[in-house]
PDB file of C-alpha atoms in Angstrom:
ATOM      1  CA  PHE A 755      49.628 102.307  51.018  1.00 47.00           C
ATOM      2  CA  SER A 756      52.839 100.281  51.589  1.00 49.00           C
ATOM      3  CA  GLU A 757      54.728 102.709  49.549  1.00 53.00           C
ATOM      4  CA  ALA A 758      53.438 105.635  51.487  1.00 52.00           C
ATOM      5  CA  LEU A 759      54.686 104.025  54.741  1.00 50.00           C
ATOM      6  CA  SER A 760      58.092 102.997  53.265  1.00 57.00           C
ATOM      7  CA  PRO A 761      59.989 106.359  53.984  1.00 53.00           C
ATOM      8  CA  THR A 762      58.569 106.478  57.572  1.00 51.00           C
ATOM      9  CA  ILE A 763      59.643 102.836  58.280  1.00 51.00           C
ATOM     10  CA  CYS A 764      63.048 103.473  56.704  1.00 48.00           C
ATOM     11  CA  ASN A 765      63.549 106.594  58.941  1.00 48.00           C
ATOM     12  CA  PHE A 766      62.455 104.649  62.014  1.00 46.00           C
ATOM     13  CA  PHE A 767      64.986 101.905  61.431  1.00 47.00           C
ATOM     14  CA  PHE A 768      67.729 104.316  60.332  1.00 45.00           C
ATOM     15  CA  SER A 769      67.301 106.334  63.645  1.00 47.00           C
ATOM     16  CA  PHE A 770      67.320 103.119  65.675  1.00 49.00           C
ATOM     17  CA  LEU A 771      70.625 102.136  64.103  1.00 57.00           C
ATOM     18  CA  LEU A 772      72.064 105.514  64.999  1.00 78.00           C
ATOM     19  CA  ILE A 773      71.570 105.057  68.794  1.00 87.00           C
ATOM     20  CA  THR A 774      74.853 104.837  70.668  1.00 92.00           C
ATOM     21  CA  GLU A 775      74.924 103.359  74.190  1.00 94.00           C
ATOM     22  CA  PHE A 776      77.689 103.933  76.687  1.00 95.00           C
ATOM     23  CA  ASN A 777      77.664 101.420  79.434  1.00 96.00           C
ATOM     24  CA  VAL A 778      79.176 102.960  82.668  1.00 97.00           C
ATOM     25  CA  SER A 779      80.197 101.057  85.833  1.00 98.00           C
ATOM     26  CA  CYS A 780      80.449 102.178  89.428  1.00 98.00           C
ATOM     27  CA  ARG A 781      83.469 104.308  90.326  1.00 98.00           C
ATOM     28  CA  TYR A 782      86.176 102.959  92.658  1.00 98.00           C
ATOM     29  CA  GLY A 783      88.527 105.651  93.727  1.00 98.00           C
ATOM     30  CA  GLY A 784      87.411 107.620  90.683  1.00 98.00           C
ATOM     31  CA  VAL A 785      88.152 104.744  88.114  1.00 99.00           C
ATOM     32  CA  PHE A 786      85.417 103.222  86.218  1.00 99.00           C
ATOM     33  CA  HIS A 787      84.773 101.000  83.140  1.00 98.00           C
ATOM     34  CA  VAL A 788      82.922 102.151  80.053  1.00 98.00           C
ATOM     35  CA  GLU A 789      81.938 100.265  76.883  1.00 97.00           C
ATOM     36  CA  LYS A 790      80.397 101.496  73.695  1.00 94.00           C
ATOM     37  CA  ASN A 791      77.401  99.492  72.160  1.00 92.00           C
ATOM     38  CA  GLY A 792      78.550  96.227  73.856  1.00 84.00           C
ATOM     39  CA  ARG A 793      82.051  95.132  74.244  1.00 86.00           C
ATOM     40  CA  TYR A 794      85.271  95.979  72.452  1.00 95.00           C
ATOM     41  CA  SER A 795      84.160  98.820  70.199  1.00 94.00           C
ATOM     42  CA  LEU A 796      86.748 101.529  71.069  1.00 96.00           C
ATOM     43  CA  THR A 797      90.122 102.545  69.526  1.00 95.00           C
ATOM     44  CA  ARG A 798      92.669 104.075  71.904  1.00 95.00           C
ATOM     45  CA  SER A 799      91.928 107.498  70.610  1.00 95.00           C
ATOM     46  CA  GLU A 800      88.181 107.013  70.919  1.00 95.00           C
ATOM     47  CA  ALA A 801      88.740 105.756  74.488  1.00 97.00           C
ATOM     48  CA  VAL A 802      90.582 108.991  75.310  1.00 97.00           C
ATOM     49  CA  GLU A 803      87.801 111.134  73.746  1.00 96.00           C
ATOM     50  CA  LEU A 804      85.172 109.116  75.504  1.00 96.00           C
ATOM     51  CA  CYS A 805      86.756 109.664  78.914  1.00 97.00           C
ATOM     52  CA  ARG A 806      87.001 113.369  78.171  1.00 96.00           C
ATOM     53  CA  ALA A 807      83.223 113.520  77.341  1.00 94.00           C
ATOM     54  CA  LEU A 808      82.525 111.940  80.700  1.00 95.00           C
ATOM     55  CA  ASN A 809      84.565 114.737  82.401  1.00 95.00           C
ATOM     56  CA  SER A 810      87.376 112.247  83.062  1.00 97.00           C
ATOM     57  CA  THR A 811      90.797 111.118  81.665  1.00 98.00           C
ATOM     58  CA  LEU A 812      91.968 107.800  80.545  1.00 98.00           C
ATOM     59  CA  SER A 813      93.154 106.045  83.758  1.00 99.00           C
ATOM     60  CA  THR A 814      96.730 105.360  84.400  1.00 98.00           C
ATOM     61  CA  LEU A 815      97.957 102.022  85.558  1.00 98.00           C
ATOM     62  CA  GLU A 816      98.658 103.377  89.098  1.00 98.00           C
ATOM     63  CA  GLN A 817      95.069 104.740  89.346  1.00 98.00           C
ATOM     64  CA  LEU A 818      93.608 101.357  88.226  1.00 99.00           C
ATOM     65  CA  LYS A 819      95.753  99.617  90.793  1.00 98.00           C
ATOM     66  CA  LYS A 820      94.278 101.755  93.580  1.00 98.00           C
ATOM     67  CA  ALA A 821      90.798 101.037  92.377  1.00 99.00           C
ATOM     68  CA  HIS A 822      91.604  97.413  92.233  1.00 98.00           C
ATOM     69  CA  GLU A 823      92.753  97.616  95.842  1.00 98.00           C
ATOM     70  CA  LEU A 824      89.241  99.124  96.651  1.00 98.00           C
ATOM     71  CA  GLY A 825      87.457  96.105  95.141  1.00 98.00           C
ATOM     72  CA  PHE A 826      87.282  97.026  91.333  1.00 98.00           C
ATOM     73  CA  GLU A 827      87.305  94.028  88.954  1.00 98.00           C
ATOM     74  CA  THR A 828      85.837  93.355  85.571  1.00 97.00           C
ATOM     75  CA  CYS A 829      86.268  90.695  82.875  1.00 96.00           C
ATOM     76  CA  ARG A 830      86.899  93.004  80.044  1.00 96.00           C
ATOM     77  CA  TYR A 831      90.027  94.244  78.365  1.00 96.00           C
ATOM     78  CA  GLY A 832      90.121  98.002  78.416  1.00 97.00           C
ATOM     79  CA  PHE A 833      92.603 100.838  77.587  1.00 97.00           C
ATOM     80  CA  VAL A 834      94.565 102.675  80.288  1.00 98.00           C
ATOM     81  CA  VAL A 835      97.516 104.838  79.583  1.00 96.00           C
ATOM     82  CA  GLY A 836     100.154 102.728  77.861  1.00 94.00           C
ATOM     83  CA  HIS A 837      98.444  99.442  78.426  1.00 95.00           C
ATOM     84  CA  ILE A 838      95.527  97.170  77.791  1.00 96.00           C
ATOM     85  CA  VAL A 839      94.306  95.460  80.893  1.00 97.00           C
ATOM     86  CA  ILE A 840      91.815  93.551  82.952  1.00 97.00           C
ATOM     87  CA  PRO A 841      91.575  94.152  86.737  1.00 98.00           C
ATOM     88  CA  ARG A 842      90.883  90.757  88.509  1.00 98.00           C
ATOM     89  CA  ILE A 843      90.371  90.082  92.153  1.00 98.00           C
ATOM     90  CA  ASN A 844      88.744  86.513  92.075  1.00 97.00           C
ATOM     91  CA  PRO A 845      90.369  83.890  89.767  1.00 96.00           C
ATOM     92  CA  TYR A 846      88.018  82.774  87.009  1.00 95.00           C
ATOM     93  CA  HIS A 847      89.161  80.612  83.983  1.00 93.00           C
ATOM     94  CA  LEU A 848      87.440  82.696  81.415  1.00 93.00           C
ATOM     95  CA  CYS A 849      88.799  85.948  82.773  1.00 94.00           C
ATOM     96  CA  ALA A 850      92.420  86.768  82.321  1.00 92.00           C
ATOM     97  CA  ALA A 851      93.326  83.054  82.082  1.00 90.00           C
ATOM     98  CA  ASN A 852      92.487  82.670  85.751  1.00 94.00           C
ATOM     99  CA  HIS A 853      95.072  85.291  86.844  1.00 95.00           C
ATOM    100  CA  THR A 854      94.438  87.880  89.504  1.00 96.00           C
ATOM    101  CA  GLY A 855      95.876  91.362  89.870  1.00 97.00           C
ATOM    102  CA  ILE A 856      96.077  93.664  86.902  1.00 97.00           C
ATOM    103  CA  TYR A 857      96.374  91.421  83.937  1.00 96.00           C
ATOM    104  CA  LYS A 858      98.031  93.070  80.973  1.00 93.00           C
ATOM    105  CA  LEU A 859      98.277  92.309  77.283  1.00 87.00           C
ATOM    106  CA  SER A 860     101.990  92.552  76.556  1.00 78.00           C
ATOM    107  CA  ALA A 861     101.670  92.881  72.699  1.00 70.00           C
ATOM    108  CA  ASN A 862     101.521  96.469  71.382  1.00 64.00           C
ATOM    109  CA  THR A 863      98.104  95.941  69.686  1.00 71.00           C
ATOM    110  CA  THR A 864      95.963  98.504  67.843  1.00 79.00           C
ATOM    111  CA  GLY A 865      92.720  96.502  68.258  1.00 91.00           C
ATOM    112  CA  ARG A 866      89.466  97.609  69.803  1.00 95.00           C
ATOM    113  CA  TYR A 867      88.690  97.444  73.423  1.00 96.00           C
ATOM    114  CA  ASP A 868      86.759  99.080  76.238  1.00 98.00           C
ATOM    115  CA  ALA A 869      87.936 102.058  78.314  1.00 98.00           C
ATOM    116  CA  TYR A 870      88.918 102.635  82.021  1.00 99.00           C
ATOM    117  CA  CYS A 871      88.394 106.255  82.828  1.00 99.00           C
ATOM    118  CA  TYR A 872      89.447 108.366  86.014  1.00 99.00           C
ATOM    119  CA  ASN A 873      87.448 111.260  87.520  1.00 98.00           C
ATOM    120  CA  ALA A 874      89.803 113.147  89.736  1.00 97.00           C
ATOM    121  CA  THR A 875      86.901 114.926  91.440  1.00 96.00           C
ATOM    122  CA  GLU A 876      85.571 111.610  92.775  1.00 95.00           C
ATOM    123  CA  THR A 877      87.288 111.128  96.132  1.00 92.00           C
ATOM    124  CA  ARG A 878      85.144 108.270  97.617  1.00 97.00           C
ATOM    125  CA  ASP A 879      86.281 104.710  97.747  1.00 98.00           C
ATOM    126  CA  LYS A 880      83.235 103.797  95.733  1.00 98.00           C
ATOM    127  CA  ALA A 881      80.429 105.701  94.111  1.00 97.00           C
ATOM    128  CA  CYS A 882      77.504 104.344  92.024  1.00 97.00           C
ATOM    129  CA  GLU A 883      75.389 107.382  91.469  1.00 96.00           C
ATOM    130  CA  PRO A 884      74.341 107.562  87.807  1.00 96.00           C
ATOM    131  CA  ILE A 885      76.130 109.707  85.271  1.00 95.00           C
ATOM    132  CA  GLU A 886      73.447 111.767  83.676  1.00 93.00           C
ATOM    133  CA  ARG A 887      75.157 113.917  81.100  1.00 90.00           C
ATOM    134  CA  LEU A 888      78.193 113.854  78.745  1.00 90.00           C
ATOM    135  CA  ASP A 889      79.909 116.482  76.557  1.00 91.00           C
ATOM    136  CA  THR A 890      79.121 115.458  72.967  1.00 87.00           C
ATOM    137  CA  SER A 891      81.617 117.943  71.534  1.00 86.00           C
ATOM    138  CA  PHE A 892      84.249 115.330  72.203  1.00 88.00           C
ATOM    139  CA  LEU A 893      82.454 112.661  70.343  1.00 87.00           C
ATOM    140  CA  ASN A 894      81.897 111.956  66.668  1.00 81.00           C
ATOM    141  CA  ASN A 895      78.382 110.816  66.919  1.00 71.00           C
ATOM    142  CA  GLN A 896      75.512 111.814  64.573  1.00 65.00           C
ATOM    143  CA  GLY A 897      72.685 109.985  66.280  1.00 81.00           C
ATOM    144  CA  GLU A 898      71.094 109.550  69.666  1.00 89.00           C
ATOM    145  CA  ILE A 899      73.334 108.850  72.641  1.00 92.00           C
ATOM    146  CA  VAL A 900      72.134 106.993  75.848  1.00 94.00           C
ATOM    147  CA  ILE A 901      74.227 106.613  79.058  1.00 95.00           C
ATOM    148  CA  ASP A 902      73.389 103.162  80.623  1.00 96.00           C
ATOM    149  CA  ASN A 903      74.449 103.284  84.230  1.00 96.00           C
ATOM    150  CA  ALA A 904      75.325 100.459  86.710  1.00 94.00           C
ATOM    151  CA  ASP A 905      72.206 100.942  88.756  1.00 93.00           C
ATOM    152  CA  GLY A 906      70.042 100.366  85.612  1.00 93.00           C
ATOM    153  CA  SER A 907      69.092 103.998  85.049  1.00 95.00           C
ATOM    154  CA  ARG A 908      69.471 105.329  81.499  1.00 96.00           C
ATOM    155  CA  TYR A 909      69.941 109.031  80.592  1.00 95.00           C
ATOM    156  CA  ASN A 910      70.034 111.101  77.418  1.00 91.00           C
ATOM    157  CA  VAL A 911      73.014 113.438  77.080  1.00 88.00           C
ATOM    158  CA  ASP A 912      70.932 116.441  78.319  1.00 88.00           C
ATOM    159  CA  GLY A 913      70.197 114.816  81.547  1.00 90.00           C
ATOM    160  CA  THR A 914      66.670 113.622  80.849  1.00 90.00           C
ATOM    161  CA  ARG A 915      65.728 109.979  81.632  1.00 92.00           C
ATOM    162  CA  HIS A 916      65.672 107.674  78.662  1.00 87.00           C
ATOM    163  CA  SER A 917      62.820 105.289  78.626  1.00 81.00           C
ATOM    164  CA  GLY A 918      63.850 102.452  76.219  1.00 70.00           C
ATOM    165  CA  GLU A 919      65.445  99.061  76.830  1.00 67.00           C
ATOM    166  CA  SER A 920      69.077  98.600  76.402  1.00 60.00           C
ATOM    167  CA  SER A 921      69.839  97.268  72.955  1.00 55.00           C
ATOM    168  CA  THR A 922      72.935  95.515  74.269  1.00 50.00           C
ATOM    169  CA  SER A 923      71.176  93.704  77.111  1.00 43.00           C
ATOM    170  CA  GLY A 924      71.749  89.964  76.815  1.00 36.00           C
ATOM    171  CA  ALA A 925      73.860  90.391  73.664  1.00 35.00           C
ATOM    172  CA  ASP A 926      76.395  87.819  74.834  1.00 35.00           C
ATOM    173  CA  ASP A 927      73.911  85.471  76.545  1.00 28.00           C
ATOM    174  CA  GLU A 928      74.518  82.627  74.119  1.00 23.00           C
ATOM    175  CA  ASN A 929      78.329  82.867  74.085  1.00 27.00           C
ATOM    176  CA  ALA A 930      79.478  79.546  75.432  1.00 22.00           C
ATOM    177  CA  GLY A 931      80.963  79.931  78.912  1.00 25.00           C
ATOM    178  CA  SER A 932      80.486  83.575  78.764  1.00 25.00           C
ATOM    179  CA  GLY A 933      81.894  84.404  82.207  1.00 28.00           C
ATOM    180  CA  SER A 934      78.959  86.683  82.557  1.00 28.00           C
ATOM    181  CA  THR A 935      76.962  88.054  85.659  1.00 29.00           C
ATOM    182  CA  HIS A 936      75.639  84.378  85.901  1.00 26.00           C
ATOM    183  CA  ASP A 937      78.961  82.998  86.814  1.00 29.00           C
ATOM    184  CA  THR A 938      79.604  81.561  90.261  1.00 29.00           C
ATOM    185  CA  THR A 939      82.723  83.672  90.982  1.00 33.00           C
ATOM    186  CA  PRO A 940      82.112  85.670  94.179  1.00 33.00           C
ATOM    187  CA  MET A 941      82.338  89.353  93.565  1.00 36.00           C
ATOM    188  CA  ASP A 942      80.909  92.626  94.836  1.00 35.00           C
ATOM    189  CA  THR A 943      77.372  92.756  93.301  1.00 34.00           C
ATOM    190  CA  SER A 944      77.493  96.489  92.885  1.00 36.00           C
ATOM    191  CA  ILE A 945      80.019  96.211  90.006  1.00 38.00           C
ATOM    192  CA  ARG A 946      77.746  93.841  88.161  1.00 40.00           C
ATOM    193  CA  ARG A 947      75.801  95.247  85.174  1.00 41.00           C
ATOM    194  CA  SER A 948      72.100  94.966  84.816  1.00 33.00           C
ATOM    195  CA  SER A 949      72.947  93.578  81.457  1.00 32.00           C
ATOM    196  CA  PRO A 950      74.280  90.033  81.438  1.00 29.00           C
ATOM    197  CA  SER A 951      76.657  91.117  78.599  1.00 31.00           C
ATOM    198  CA  TYR A 952      78.659  93.348  80.908  1.00 35.00           C
ATOM    199  CA  TYR A 953      80.921  90.531  82.009  1.00 36.00           C
ATOM    200  CA  GLY A 954      80.727  88.775  78.714  1.00 35.00           C
ATOM    201  CA  SER A 955      83.612  86.530  77.772  1.00 35.00           C
ATOM    202  CA  ALA A 956      87.027  87.980  77.310  1.00 37.00           C
ATOM    203  CA  THR A 957      89.032  87.057  74.100  1.00 36.00           C
ATOM    204  CA  PRO A 958      89.989  83.421  74.489  1.00 35.00           C
ATOM    205  CA  VAL A 959      93.653  83.152  75.504  1.00 34.00           C
ATOM    206  CA  SER A 960      94.370  80.981  72.529  1.00 32.00           C
ATOM    207  CA  GLN A 961      93.413  83.882  70.348  1.00 35.00           C
ATOM    208  CA  LEU A 962      95.652  86.513  72.009  1.00 36.00           C
ATOM    209  CA  PRO A 963      99.222  87.183  70.754  1.00 36.00           C
ATOM    210  CA  ASP A 964     101.101  87.146  74.054  1.00 38.00           C
ATOM    211  CA  HIS A 965     100.288  87.891  77.657  1.00 38.00           C
ATOM    212  CA  SER A 966     101.930  88.851  80.900  1.00 40.00           C
ATOM    213  CA  SER A 967     100.271  89.297  84.250  1.00 39.00           C
ATOM    214  CA  GLY A 968     101.110  92.139  86.540  1.00 41.00           C
ATOM    215  CA  GLY A 969     100.008  93.679  89.763  1.00 38.00           C
TER     216      GLY A 969
END
C-alpha cells in the first residue's frame, strides 16, 4: 500500500518545490519592488528579465529617486541600473545603517538581491492594484508561478486567482531584530507586505564590503 502511494507522494512534493513566488509591491511613480521566493534570490540578469516579464524595465536611479520622493521606501537591497540600493525615508538602525535617502552599495558585487522595476505606463503617484499576469517567455521557470501582490491577492500567470497560502509568509519572523512589518518605524502602511518577511532584515552592515549613501 505504501509502495503504491510513494510515486504520488513524491510527485506532490516535487510539484510543491517547483512553485516560484514573485512578491510585488505597490507602484510609486511606476517604480515597484519585486522579490523571488523570499529575499535576495535574483542575479542582476534575472532581475532584468523579471522586470521584462512584468511589462517593465529595471528602474534607473533617477526613476527610483522620483518614487522615493513620492513616499516609496523598503528595507531591501535591490538592483537598479548600475547600482544596488535601498530607498529609505524613515531612519531605522537595521535598514541601511540608519541612513535615509537612496542608500547605495558602493562595491561592484555580483551577489543576489531583489529588483526595482519601472512601468512607464503607470503615470499615477501611487497605484496598488494587483498585477494579475506576467509573460513567462522571459523566465526560465519549469514549475508553477504565483504573483503575490501588496494587497494580499495572489494570481497565477494566466490571470486566475491562486488559492494557496504564500510559502514565504513569515519566513524571516525569527530573525533577530528583523526590521519587519512589526517594527515601530512610521511608514506608509500601503507599502507594507501582508507577509512579515517583506521588510525582513537587510544584510548586517558588518557583513557588507563597503558602503556609501546617496540621494
